[in-house]
mmCIF file of C-alpha atoms in Angstrom:
data_model
loop_
_atom_site.group_PDB
_atom_site.id
_atom_site.type_symbol
_atom_site.label_atom_id
_atom_site.label_comp_id
_atom_site.label_asym_id
_atom_site.label_seq_id
_atom_site.Cartn_x
_atom_site.Cartn_y
_atom_site.Cartn_z
ATOM 1 C CA MET A 1 -112.264 -2.879 91.951
ATOM 2 C CA ALA A 2 -111.484 -4.602 88.800
ATOM 3 C CA SER A 3 -109.078 -2.352 86.657
ATOM 4 C CA ASN A 4 -109.107 -3.119 82.490
ATOM 5 C CA LEU A 5 -105.577 -4.283 81.325
ATOM 6 C CA THR A 6 -106.760 -5.964 78.505
ATOM 7 C CA PRO A 7 -104.031 -5.308 75.607
ATOM 8 C CA ALA A 8 -104.828 -4.143 72.122
ATOM 9 C CA TYR A 9 -101.775 -5.524 69.979
ATOM 10 C CA ALA A 10 -100.649 -1.915 68.552
ATOM 11 C CA TYR A 11 -97.977 -2.433 66.193
ATOM 12 C CA THR A 12 -94.899 -4.270 64.905
ATOM 13 C CA VAL A 13 -91.722 -2.157 64.456
ATOM 14 C CA VAL A 14 -89.179 -3.636 61.873
ATOM 15 C CA TYR A 15 -85.938 -2.359 62.281
ATOM 16 C CA VAL A 16 -83.929 -1.204 58.837
ATOM 17 C CA LYS A 17 -81.348 0.507 57.129
ATOM 18 C CA ASP A 18 -83.172 3.424 55.451
ATOM 19 C CA VAL A 19 -86.464 4.061 56.166
ATOM 20 C CA ALA A 20 -88.077 5.535 53.199
ATOM 21 C CA LYS A 21 -86.629 2.749 50.964
ATOM 22 C CA SER A 22 -88.343 0.086 53.193
ATOM 23 C CA VAL A 23 -91.528 1.887 53.201
ATOM 24 C CA ALA A 24 -91.713 2.184 49.436
ATOM 25 C CA PHE A 25 -90.359 -1.437 49.193
ATOM 26 C CA TYR A 26 -93.149 -2.818 51.223
ATOM 27 C CA ALA A 27 -95.946 -0.678 49.512
ATOM 28 C CA LYS A 28 -94.847 -1.636 46.083
ATOM 29 C CA ALA A 29 -93.797 -5.432 46.689
ATOM 30 C CA PHE A 30 -96.403 -6.383 49.120
ATOM 31 C CA GLY A 31 -99.136 -4.214 48.452
ATOM 32 C CA TYR A 32 -99.496 -1.782 51.343
ATOM 33 C CA HIS A 33 -100.178 1.671 51.277
ATOM 34 C CA VAL A 34 -97.994 4.375 53.286
ATOM 35 C CA ARG A 35 -99.821 5.908 55.995
ATOM 36 C CA ARG A 36 -96.827 8.111 57.176
ATOM 37 C CA LEU A 37 -93.361 8.702 56.432
ATOM 38 C CA ASP A 38 -92.067 11.348 58.718
ATOM 39 C CA ASP A 39 -90.406 14.109 57.427
ATOM 40 C CA SER A 40 -86.982 12.978 59.529
ATOM 41 C CA ARG A 41 -87.275 9.635 57.336
ATOM 42 C CA ARG A 42 -86.669 7.720 61.218
ATOM 43 C CA TRP A 43 -90.045 6.434 61.070
ATOM 44 C CA GLY A 44 -92.671 5.361 58.427
ATOM 45 C CA GLU A 45 -95.894 3.319 58.523
ATOM 46 C CA LEU A 46 -97.921 1.312 56.842
ATOM 47 C CA GLU A 47 -101.625 1.026 56.612
ATOM 48 C CA SER A 48 -102.411 -2.960 57.557
ATOM 49 C CA GLY A 49 -105.318 -3.037 59.276
ATOM 50 C CA GLN A 50 -106.116 -2.808 62.919
ATOM 51 C CA THR A 51 -102.238 -3.244 63.398
ATOM 52 C CA THR A 52 -99.839 -0.820 61.949
ATOM 53 C CA ILE A 53 -96.282 -1.970 60.741
ATOM 54 C CA ALA A 54 -93.741 0.741 61.370
ATOM 55 C CA PHE A 55 -90.231 1.106 60.354
ATOM 56 C CA THR A 56 -87.233 2.747 61.957
ATOM 57 C CA PRO A 57 -83.544 2.682 61.399
ATOM 58 C CA ALA A 58 -81.787 -0.253 63.003
ATOM 59 C CA LYS A 59 -78.957 2.210 64.788
ATOM 60 C CA GLN A 60 -80.479 4.891 67.013
ATOM 61 C CA HIS A 61 -78.377 6.725 69.762
ATOM 62 C CA GLU A 62 -81.716 7.762 71.676
ATOM 63 C CA THR A 63 -82.677 3.975 72.280
ATOM 64 C CA GLU A 64 -79.554 2.194 72.086
ATOM 65 C CA ASP A 65 -78.329 3.023 75.660
ATOM 66 C CA LEU A 66 -81.691 2.221 76.991
ATOM 67 C CA THR A 67 -82.846 -1.376 75.269
ATOM 68 C CA GLY A 68 -79.585 -2.315 73.501
ATOM 69 C CA ARG A 69 -77.998 -2.461 69.888
ATOM 70 C CA VAL A 70 -80.530 -4.078 67.162
ATOM 71 C CA GLN A 71 -78.301 -6.852 65.912
ATOM 72 C CA LEU A 72 -78.288 -7.715 62.412
ATOM 73 C CA PRO A 73 -77.717 -11.045 60.503
ATOM 74 C CA HIS A 74 -74.084 -10.622 59.143
ATOM 75 C CA SER A 75 -74.801 -13.016 56.172
ATOM 76 C CA SER A 76 -77.345 -14.892 54.228
ATOM 77 C CA HIS A 77 -76.958 -17.955 56.234
ATOM 78 C CA GLU A 78 -78.343 -16.055 59.362
ATOM 79 C CA ARG A 79 -81.706 -14.620 59.644
ATOM 80 C CA ASN A 80 -83.234 -12.049 62.134
ATOM 81 C CA PRO A 81 -85.352 -13.095 65.510
ATOM 82 C CA VAL A 82 -88.402 -11.977 63.741
ATOM 83 C CA GLU A 83 -90.533 -12.459 60.839
ATOM 84 C CA VAL A 84 -92.932 -10.821 58.951
ATOM 85 C CA CYS A 85 -95.960 -12.715 57.901
ATOM 86 C CA PHE A 86 -98.899 -11.702 55.034
ATOM 87 C CA ASP A 87 -101.816 -13.471 54.572
ATOM 88 C CA TYR A 88 -103.001 -13.424 50.816
ATOM 89 C CA SER A 89 -105.955 -15.328 48.868
ATOM 90 C CA ASP A 90 -103.375 -15.777 45.551
ATOM 91 C CA VAL A 91 -99.866 -16.432 47.541
ATOM 92 C CA ASP A 92 -98.489 -17.079 43.856
ATOM 93 C CA ALA A 93 -99.219 -13.826 42.595
ATOM 94 C CA ALA A 94 -98.155 -12.032 45.592
ATOM 95 C CA TYR A 95 -94.766 -13.973 45.939
ATOM 96 C CA LYS A 96 -94.278 -13.054 42.070
ATOM 97 C CA ARG A 97 -95.149 -9.544 42.969
ATOM 98 C CA ALA A 98 -92.670 -9.398 45.571
ATOM 99 C CA VAL A 99 -89.806 -10.685 43.486
ATOM 100 C CA GLU A 100 -90.367 -8.427 40.748
ATOM 101 C CA ASN A 101 -90.236 -5.984 42.848
ATOM 102 C CA GLY A 102 -87.110 -6.249 44.820
ATOM 103 C CA ALA A 103 -87.843 -9.103 47.087
ATOM 104 C CA VAL A 104 -84.999 -11.875 47.024
ATOM 105 C CA GLY A 105 -86.712 -15.225 46.334
ATOM 106 C CA VAL A 106 -85.882 -18.151 49.435
ATOM 107 C CA SER A 107 -88.769 -20.615 48.673
ATOM 108 C CA GLU A 108 -91.658 -20.840 46.470
ATOM 109 C CA PRO A 109 -94.726 -20.977 47.268
ATOM 110 C CA GLU A 110 -95.959 -24.571 48.326
ATOM 111 C CA GLN A 111 -99.050 -26.613 49.612
ATOM 112 C CA LYS A 112 -98.519 -27.749 53.288
ATOM 113 C CA GLU A 113 -99.540 -30.614 54.898
ATOM 114 C CA TRP A 114 -101.542 -28.499 57.412
ATOM 115 C CA GLY A 115 -103.583 -27.088 54.131
ATOM 116 C CA GLN A 116 -101.714 -23.446 53.693
ATOM 117 C CA LYS A 117 -99.573 -22.574 50.914
ATOM 118 C CA VAL A 118 -96.713 -20.678 51.984
ATOM 119 C CA GLY A 119 -93.816 -18.689 49.914
ATOM 120 C CA TYR A 120 -90.676 -16.808 51.559
ATOM 121 C CA VAL A 121 -88.465 -14.075 50.435
ATOM 122 C CA ARG A 122 -86.216 -11.714 52.033
ATOM 123 C CA ASP A 123 -86.851 -7.944 52.208
ATOM 124 C CA LEU A 124 -84.184 -5.106 51.598
ATOM 125 C CA ASP A 125 -82.728 -5.766 54.955
ATOM 126 C CA GLY A 126 -82.476 -9.688 54.690
ATOM 127 C CA ILE A 127 -85.953 -10.043 57.026
ATOM 128 C CA VAL A 128 -87.719 -12.917 56.022
ATOM 129 C CA VAL A 129 -91.125 -12.283 55.223
ATOM 130 C CA ARG A 130 -93.435 -15.113 55.065
ATOM 131 C CA MET A 131 -96.624 -15.021 52.358
ATOM 132 C CA GLY A 132 -99.354 -17.627 53.097
ATOM 133 C CA SER A 133 -102.831 -18.589 52.859
ATOM 134 C CA HIS A 134 -104.617 -18.249 56.097
ATOM 135 C CA VAL A 135 -105.693 -21.353 57.291
ATOM 136 C CA ARG A 136 -109.526 -21.632 58.765
#
């Protein structure tokens, strides 16, 4: 008897210093709508299509003993082992809006040899956010 073990990608969790500030920042800087920010301010979600972008504190005593501590970069010369990527039809406008709303510019949008336009910023916690046009 065959079982149905085909996964569906559910969500990405971003570990941050302040969940409420990060949710508000992503909503304003990248144009997402807040789906949920719980009363404890320890979990937030953005409407992002089929996959949820969730935020939770980097320091959590409930899970550190089970899965270990989250390691955050100590300087701007280090980066997290994950990059958040968003596709936009107008990468220049998306980059401009992000920077105007508190993102730190890393690399202004430029056309890549593979046909994609890409720009990079850092969010409130130093996480690299890539904004690009979708290559078809």
